[in-house]
Coordinates of C-alpha atoms in Angstrom, one line a residue:
M167 CA -9.4 -35.2 10.2
R168 CA -5.6 -35.5 9.8
T169 CA -3.3 -34.1 12.4
V170 CA 0.1 -32.6 11.7
D171 CA 2.7 -31.1 14.1
V172 CA 3.8 -28.2 12.0
L173 CA 1.8 -26.9 9.1
I174 CA 3.4 -24.3 6.8
V175 CA 1.2 -22.2 4.6
G176 CA 3.3 -21.2 1.5
G177 CA 6.1 -23.0 -0.3
G178 CA 8.2 -19.9 -1.1
P179 CA 11.6 -19.0 0.4
A180 CA 10.1 -18.4 3.8
G181 CA 8.0 -21.6 3.9
L182 CA 10.9 -23.8 2.7
A183 CA 13.3 -22.3 5.3
A184 CA 10.7 -22.7 8.1
A185 CA 10.0 -26.3 7.2
A186 CA 13.7 -27.3 7.1
S187 CA 14.3 -25.6 10.4
A188 CA 11.4 -27.4 12.1
K189 CA 12.6 -30.7 10.8
K190 CA 16.1 -30.1 12.1
Q191 CA 14.6 -29.5 15.6
G192 CA 13.3 -33.1 15.5
I193 CA 9.8 -32.6 14.2
D194 CA 8.9 -35.3 11.6
N195 CA 5.2 -34.6 11.0
I196 CA 5.5 -31.5 8.8
L197 CA 3.3 -30.5 5.9
I198 CA 3.8 -27.6 3.4
L199 CA 0.8 -26.3 1.5
E200 CA 1.6 -24.3 -1.7
R201 CA -1.0 -23.0 -4.1
D202 CA 1.3 -22.8 -7.1
K203 CA 2.3 -25.8 -9.2
E204 CA 5.8 -25.8 -8.0
L205 CA 7.8 -24.9 -4.9
G206 CA 10.0 -21.7 -4.8
G207 CA 7.4 -19.0 -4.8
I208 CA 8.1 -15.7 -6.4
L209 CA 11.8 -16.5 -6.8
N210 CA 11.1 -18.7 -9.7
Q211 CA 10.4 -15.6 -11.9
C212 CA 13.3 -13.5 -10.4
I213 CA 16.0 -14.7 -12.9
H214 CA 18.4 -11.8 -12.1
N215 CA 21.2 -12.3 -9.7
G216 CA 21.9 -10.6 -6.3
F217 CA 20.4 -13.3 -4.0
G218 CA 22.2 -15.2 -1.4
L219 CA 25.1 -13.0 -0.5
H220 CA 24.3 -13.1 3.2
T221 CA 23.0 -16.7 3.3
F222 CA 25.4 -18.5 1.0
K223 CA 28.2 -15.9 0.7
E224 CA 27.8 -16.1 -3.1
E225 CA 25.7 -14.3 -5.7
L226 CA 22.8 -16.5 -7.0
T227 CA 19.7 -16.0 -9.2
G228 CA 16.3 -16.3 -7.7
P229 CA 15.7 -19.9 -9.0
E230 CA 19.1 -20.9 -7.8
Y231 CA 18.5 -19.5 -4.3
A232 CA 15.1 -21.2 -4.1
G233 CA 16.6 -24.4 -5.5
R234 CA 19.0 -24.7 -2.6
F235 CA 16.1 -24.7 -0.1
I236 CA 14.0 -27.0 -2.3
D237 CA 16.8 -29.5 -2.4
E238 CA 17.1 -29.3 1.4
V239 CA 13.4 -29.9 1.9
L240 CA 13.5 -32.9 -0.5
K241 CA 16.6 -34.3 1.2
L242 CA 14.9 -34.0 4.6
G243 CA 11.9 -35.8 3.3
I244 CA 9.4 -33.1 4.2
E245 CA 5.9 -33.7 2.8
Y246 CA 4.3 -31.0 0.6
K247 CA 1.1 -30.5 -1.4
L248 CA 1.2 -28.4 -4.6
G249 CA -1.8 -26.7 -6.3
T250 CA -3.4 -26.5 -2.8
M251 CA -5.3 -23.4 -1.7
V252 CA -5.7 -22.7 2.0
M253 CA -9.3 -21.4 2.5
D254 CA -9.5 -20.8 6.2
I255 CA -7.6 -21.0 9.5
T256 CA -9.4 -21.1 12.8
K257 CA -8.2 -20.0 16.2
D258 CA -8.0 -23.7 17.2
K259 CA -5.5 -24.2 14.3
V260 CA -7.9 -26.1 12.1
V261 CA -6.9 -25.5 8.5
T262 CA -9.3 -25.9 5.6
A263 CA -7.7 -26.3 2.2
M264 CA -8.6 -27.7 -1.3
N265 CA -7.0 -29.1 -4.3
R266 CA -7.9 -31.2 -7.4
E267 CA -6.8 -34.6 -5.9
D268 CA -8.2 -34.4 -2.4
G269 CA -11.1 -31.9 -2.9
M270 CA -11.8 -29.9 0.2
F271 CA -10.2 -31.2 3.4
E272 CA -9.3 -30.2 7.0
I273 CA -6.1 -30.5 8.9
Q274 CA -5.7 -30.1 12.7
A275 CA -2.3 -28.5 13.2
K276 CA -0.5 -28.3 16.5
S277 CA 1.5 -25.3 15.2
I278 CA 1.2 -23.2 12.1
V279 CA 3.8 -21.0 10.3
L280 CA 2.3 -18.3 8.1
C281 CA 4.5 -17.8 5.0
M282 CA 2.1 -16.5 2.3
G283 CA 4.3 -13.7 1.1
C284 CA 2.9 -10.5 -0.4
R285 CA 1.1 -9.2 -3.4
E286 CA 1.4 -6.1 -5.6
R287 CA -0.8 -3.0 -5.1
S288 CA -3.2 -2.7 -8.1
R289 CA -4.2 0.1 -10.3
G290 CA -7.5 0.3 -8.5
A291 CA -5.7 1.5 -5.4
L292 CA -4.2 4.5 -7.3
N293 CA -7.2 6.3 -8.7
I294 CA -5.5 7.1 -12.0
P295 CA -8.0 8.7 -14.4
G296 CA -8.5 7.3 -17.9
Y297 CA -9.9 4.3 -19.7
R298 CA -8.9 0.7 -19.0
P299 CA -7.1 -0.3 -22.2
A300 CA -4.8 -3.4 -22.6
G301 CA -1.2 -2.8 -21.9
I302 CA -1.3 -1.9 -18.2
F303 CA 0.4 -4.4 -16.0
S304 CA 1.8 -4.7 -12.5
A305 CA 5.6 -5.0 -12.7
G306 CA 5.5 -8.5 -11.2
T307 CA 3.0 -9.7 -13.8
A308 CA 5.2 -8.3 -16.6
Q309 CA 8.2 -10.1 -14.9
R310 CA 6.3 -13.4 -15.0
L311 CA 5.3 -12.9 -18.7
V312 CA 8.8 -12.2 -19.8
N313 CA 10.8 -14.6 -17.6
M314 CA 8.5 -17.6 -17.4
E315 CA 5.9 -17.4 -20.1
G316 CA 8.1 -16.0 -22.9
Y317 CA 5.9 -13.0 -23.8
M318 CA 6.8 -9.4 -24.2
P319 CA 4.2 -7.0 -22.8
G320 CA 5.1 -4.2 -25.3
K321 CA 7.8 -2.2 -27.0
K322 CA 7.4 1.4 -25.6
V323 CA 7.2 1.4 -21.9
V324 CA 6.6 3.8 -19.0
I325 CA 7.0 2.6 -15.4
L326 CA 5.1 4.2 -12.5
G327 CA 6.7 3.6 -9.1
S328 CA 10.3 2.9 -8.3
G329 CA 9.9 -0.3 -6.3
D330 CA 12.6 -2.9 -6.8
I331 CA 10.5 -5.0 -9.2
G332 CA 9.9 -2.0 -11.4
L333 CA 13.5 -1.0 -11.4
I334 CA 14.6 -4.6 -12.3
M335 CA 11.9 -4.7 -15.1
A336 CA 13.2 -1.5 -16.6
R337 CA 16.6 -3.2 -17.1
R338 CA 15.0 -6.5 -18.2
L339 CA 12.7 -5.0 -20.8
T340 CA 15.6 -2.9 -22.2
L341 CA 17.7 -6.0 -22.6
E342 CA 14.8 -7.7 -24.5
G343 CA 14.6 -4.8 -26.9
A344 CA 11.9 -2.5 -25.5
K345 CA 12.4 1.2 -25.0
V346 CA 11.8 2.2 -21.4
Q347 CA 11.2 6.0 -21.6
V348 CA 10.9 7.0 -18.0
V349 CA 10.4 5.8 -14.4
A350 CA 8.0 8.2 -12.5
E351 CA 7.9 8.1 -8.7
L352 CA 5.3 9.9 -6.7
M353 CA 7.5 10.3 -3.6
P354 CA 10.5 12.6 -3.4
Y355 CA 12.7 9.5 -3.0
S356 CA 13.0 6.1 -4.6
G357 CA 11.2 3.1 -3.1
G358 CA 13.9 0.6 -4.2
L359 CA 17.4 -0.3 -3.2
K360 CA 20.2 2.1 -4.2
R361 CA 22.1 -0.6 -6.1
N362 CA 19.0 -1.2 -8.3
I363 CA 18.8 2.4 -9.2
V364 CA 22.4 2.4 -10.3
Q365 CA 22.4 -1.0 -12.0
C366 CA 19.0 -0.9 -13.6
L367 CA 18.4 2.8 -14.5
N368 CA 21.7 4.8 -14.5
D369 CA 23.6 2.1 -16.4
Y370 CA 21.0 2.2 -19.2
D371 CA 20.3 5.9 -19.2
I372 CA 16.7 5.5 -18.1
P373 CA 15.5 8.8 -16.4
L374 CA 14.0 8.6 -12.9
K375 CA 11.6 11.5 -12.2
L376 CA 10.9 11.9 -8.5
S377 CA 7.8 13.7 -7.3
H378 CA 5.9 12.7 -10.5
T379 CA 2.8 10.7 -11.2
V380 CA 0.6 9.6 -14.1
V381 CA -2.4 12.0 -14.5
D382 CA -3.9 10.6 -17.7
I383 CA -4.1 7.4 -19.7
R384 CA -5.0 7.5 -23.4
G385 CA -6.3 4.7 -25.6
K386 CA -9.4 2.5 -25.5
E387 CA -8.5 -0.9 -26.9
R388 CA -4.8 -0.7 -26.4
L389 CA -2.8 1.9 -24.4
E390 CA -1.6 4.7 -26.7
G391 CA 0.0 7.1 -24.4
I392 CA 0.1 8.6 -20.9
T393 CA 0.7 12.0 -19.3
I394 CA 2.8 12.5 -16.2
A395 CA 3.0 15.6 -14.1
E396 CA 5.0 16.9 -11.1
V397 CA 3.3 16.8 -7.7
D398 CA 3.6 19.2 -4.8
N399 CA 4.4 18.1 -1.2
T400 CA 0.8 17.0 -0.7
G401 CA 0.9 14.7 -3.7
K402 CA -1.4 16.9 -5.9
P403 CA -0.4 17.4 -9.6
I404 CA 1.0 20.9 -10.4
P405 CA -0.8 22.4 -13.4
G406 CA 1.6 23.3 -16.3
T407 CA 4.1 20.5 -15.5
E408 CA 2.5 17.9 -17.7
E409 CA 4.6 15.7 -20.1
D410 CA 3.1 13.4 -22.7
Y411 CA 4.7 10.0 -23.6
E412 CA 3.6 7.7 -26.4
C413 CA 3.7 4.2 -25.1
D414 CA 1.9 0.8 -25.5
T415 CA 2.8 -0.4 -22.0
L416 CA 2.5 1.0 -18.5
L417 CA 4.0 -1.0 -15.6
L418 CA 2.9 -0.3 -12.0
S419 CA 5.5 -0.8 -9.3
V420 CA 3.7 1.0 -6.5
G421 CA 4.2 -1.1 -3.5
L422 CA 3.7 -4.6 -2.0
I423 CA 1.1 -5.6 0.6
P424 CA 1.5 -8.6 2.9
E425 CA -1.0 -11.4 1.9
N426 CA -3.0 -11.5 5.2
E427 CA -6.6 -12.4 4.5
L428 CA -6.1 -15.8 6.2
S429 CA -4.4 -14.2 9.2
R430 CA -7.2 -11.6 9.7
N431 CA -10.0 -14.2 9.4
A432 CA -8.2 -16.3 12.0
G433 CA -8.3 -13.4 14.4
V434 CA -4.6 -12.6 14.4
E435 CA -3.8 -9.1 15.7
M436 CA -2.5 -6.9 12.8
D437 CA -0.1 -4.0 12.7
P438 CA -1.7 -1.1 10.8
V439 CA 1.7 0.1 9.6
T440 CA 3.1 -3.1 8.2
S441 CA -0.3 -4.7 7.3
G442 CA 1.2 -7.8 8.8
P443 CA 0.7 -9.7 12.1
V444 CA 2.0 -8.3 15.4
V445 CA 4.6 -10.8 16.7
N446 CA 6.8 -11.3 19.7
E447 CA 10.5 -12.2 20.1
S448 CA 9.7 -15.8 18.9
L449 CA 7.8 -14.5 15.8
E450 CA 4.6 -15.8 17.4
T451 CA 1.4 -14.0 16.6
S452 CA -1.4 -13.2 19.1
I453 CA -2.7 -16.7 18.6
P454 CA -0.5 -19.2 20.6
G455 CA 1.3 -21.6 18.3
V456 CA 0.7 -19.5 15.1
F457 CA 3.9 -18.0 13.8
A458 CA 4.7 -15.7 10.9
A459 CA 7.8 -15.0 8.8
G460 CA 8.9 -13.4 5.6
N461 CA 6.9 -10.9 3.5
V462 CA 3.6 -11.9 5.1
L463 CA 5.0 -10.3 8.3
H464 CA 6.5 -7.2 6.7
V465 CA 7.9 -6.5 3.2
H466 CA 11.6 -7.3 3.2
D467 CA 14.3 -5.8 0.9
L468 CA 16.5 -9.0 0.8
V469 CA 15.4 -12.6 0.6
D470 CA 18.3 -13.6 2.8
Y471 CA 16.5 -11.8 5.7
V472 CA 13.3 -13.7 4.8
S473 CA 15.1 -17.0 5.1
E474 CA 16.8 -16.0 8.4
E475 CA 13.5 -14.9 9.9
A476 CA 11.7 -18.1 8.7
T477 CA 14.4 -20.3 10.1
K478 CA 13.8 -18.8 13.5
A479 CA 10.0 -19.1 13.1
G480 CA 10.2 -22.8 12.1
A481 CA 12.5 -23.6 15.0
N482 CA 10.1 -21.8 17.5
A483 CA 7.1 -23.7 16.0
A484 CA 8.9 -26.9 16.7
K485 CA 9.7 -25.8 20.2
F486 CA 6.0 -25.0 20.7
V487 CA 5.0 -28.5 19.7
K488 CA 7.5 -30.0 22.0
G489 CA 6.4 -27.8 24.9
E490 CA 9.8 -26.0 25.1
L491 CA 8.6 -22.5 24.3
K492 CA 8.2 -20.8 27.7
G493 CA 4.9 -19.2 28.8
A494 CA 4.5 -15.5 28.5
G495 CA 6.4 -13.4 31.1
K496 CA 6.4 -9.6 31.4
D497 CA 5.6 -8.1 28.0
I498 CA 7.8 -5.1 27.0
K499 CA 6.6 -3.0 24.1
I500 CA 9.1 -1.7 21.4
N501 CA 8.1 1.8 20.3
A502 CA 9.1 3.1 16.9
V503 CA 9.1 6.9 16.9
D504 CA 10.8 10.0 15.3
G505 CA 11.4 8.6 11.8
A506 CA 11.3 4.8 12.6
R507 CA 7.9 3.6 11.2
Y508 CA 7.6 0.2 12.9
T509 CA 9.6 -2.6 14.5
V510 CA 9.5 -6.4 14.1
P511 CA 9.0 -7.7 16.7
R512 CA 6.6 -5.2 18.3
H513 CA 6.8 -6.6 21.8
I514 CA 9.2 -9.0 23.7
C515 CA 9.4 -11.1 26.8
V516 CA 13.1 -10.8 27.8
E517 CA 13.1 -14.2 29.6
N518 CA 12.1 -16.0 26.4
M519 CA 14.7 -14.2 24.2
E520 CA 17.8 -15.8 22.8
D521 CA 21.1 -14.2 23.7
I522 CA 20.7 -11.6 21.0
L523 CA 17.6 -10.4 19.1
T524 CA 17.6 -8.6 15.8
V525 CA 14.9 -6.0 15.6
R526 CA 14.2 -4.9 12.0
F527 CA 12.5 -1.6 10.9
R528 CA 12.1 0.9 8.1
V529 CA 12.4 4.7 8.2
G530 CA 9.6 7.0 7.0
A531 CA 11.8 9.4 4.9
V532 CA 15.3 9.9 3.7
F533 CA 17.7 10.7 6.5
K534 CA 21.3 11.8 6.0
D535 CA 24.1 11.9 8.6
S536 CA 21.7 10.7 11.3
F537 CA 21.8 8.3 14.2
I538 CA 19.8 5.2 15.1
S539 CA 19.2 5.3 18.8
V540 CA 17.8 2.8 21.2
Y541 CA 16.4 3.8 24.6
L542 CA 15.7 1.5 27.5
N543 CA 13.1 3.4 29.5
D544 CA 14.6 6.9 29.2
E545 CA 18.2 5.9 29.0
R546 CA 20.0 5.9 25.6
V547 CA 22.0 2.7 25.2
Q548 CA 22.7 2.7 21.5
H549 CA 23.6 5.6 19.2
R550 CA 24.9 4.5 15.8
K551 CA 25.6 6.9 12.9
K552 CA 24.3 6.1 9.4
N553 CA 25.3 8.3 6.4
V554 CA 22.1 7.6 4.5
M555 CA 18.8 5.9 5.5
A556 CA 15.9 5.5 3.0
P557 CA 12.5 3.9 3.2
G558 CA 13.5 1.4 0.5
E559 CA 16.1 -0.3 2.7
M560 CA 15.5 -2.1 6.0
E561 CA 17.5 -1.1 9.1
Q562 CA 18.2 -3.1 12.2
V563 CA 19.3 -2.9 15.8
I564 CA 20.6 -5.7 18.0
L565 CA 19.2 -6.2 21.5
K566 CA 21.3 -8.2 24.0
K567 CA 19.4 -10.3 26.6
D568 CA 21.9 -9.8 29.4
Q569 CA 21.8 -6.0 28.9
L570 CA 17.9 -6.0 29.0
L571 CA 17.9 -8.2 32.2
S572 CA 20.2 -5.7 33.9
Y573 CA 17.1 -3.3 33.8
P574 CA 14.7 -4.9 36.3
N575 CA 12.2 -2.1 35.9
L576 CA 12.2 -2.1 32.1
E577 CA 8.9 -0.9 30.8
T578 CA 9.6 0.3 27.2
I579 CA 12.2 0.0 24.5
T580 CA 12.3 2.9 22.0
V581 CA 13.9 2.9 18.6
K582 CA 14.2 6.4 17.0
I583 CA 16.2 8.4 14.5
E584 CA 18.1 11.4 15.9
K585 CA 20.1 14.1 14.2
E586 CA 22.8 14.2 16.9

């Protein structure tokens, strides 16, 4: 059985950034395992711009952004295997994988960084009535067909869900000559970034209908039409509000789920809100030496934050191998309450922190003219006003190590949304 110091599962933006970071910390025996036929992950099909403003201070397309990290990995001489599927990870960090060249093989890793990304929620999770005709795609599948395979899914399109991929595909299909008739969203707010609503829907006069969902699908062989209806505050369709649309294509953009079957099978503690692993200040999971970063940890809004997080995870994986990551001290839980849905990390050991720690979270509804507050025990130490907060965009707070150390009896840190 081969042994590696740092094994990275996934060769997308998170995996590439983690590998480069571990290498720069002086670890040479690194291996990336990627199931696709090329590095770069989902960014290869994201040909629109808007990537890299934080990381590179310029606007790049998805393939350009991925290309910068691929070039860095190649320049650093980091080994990778493509077309390789990881089948199992044990608590002892034995990884079972398979590909065409090597067959099934095992690797003993001293440290693992989980960077498997996320997948789209399928039609089966939505319980939409109707037949199962051709012409119903997830937004990401349609994106791959148009941008990489060179196929058009259809000409008359309805999109259910206002996630970022759905919004971007509304614009993309319009530019390719399709007629996008409507974007229907079950929630009373959009699931995507504000800039995508403006640039992808408003600029092309595509209507966005909030609090609407698909209640019927027509057509047996090929999709012929759909019916949408308004929903009440419990999500149930309101009789009499039905609208019929003739269409040959329905795109589903109804949320992303972290790809965590491997993590679960390995025995990693999972967060029921994010569907990703519970991590500490070092992005280490409940299994020592196993780290997680990117969309496998929680679904991000910007890839720049994925790379930033993965850089930290890769550096900490290297420190673990070298024995520089300190043992666990007193564990302090970070509570997300009153509008804040979760935090990453979920618990921290102040002694192991760097000087500052970025804690990321999402809100559970739209908040206007509200404050992000941080409490150390019962004392409020941060109170920052935000004009608008929405579930589609991540928020963050900065914790300073010296401030936390000045509270010797610190038991809990609380992040909440307050009106005043």
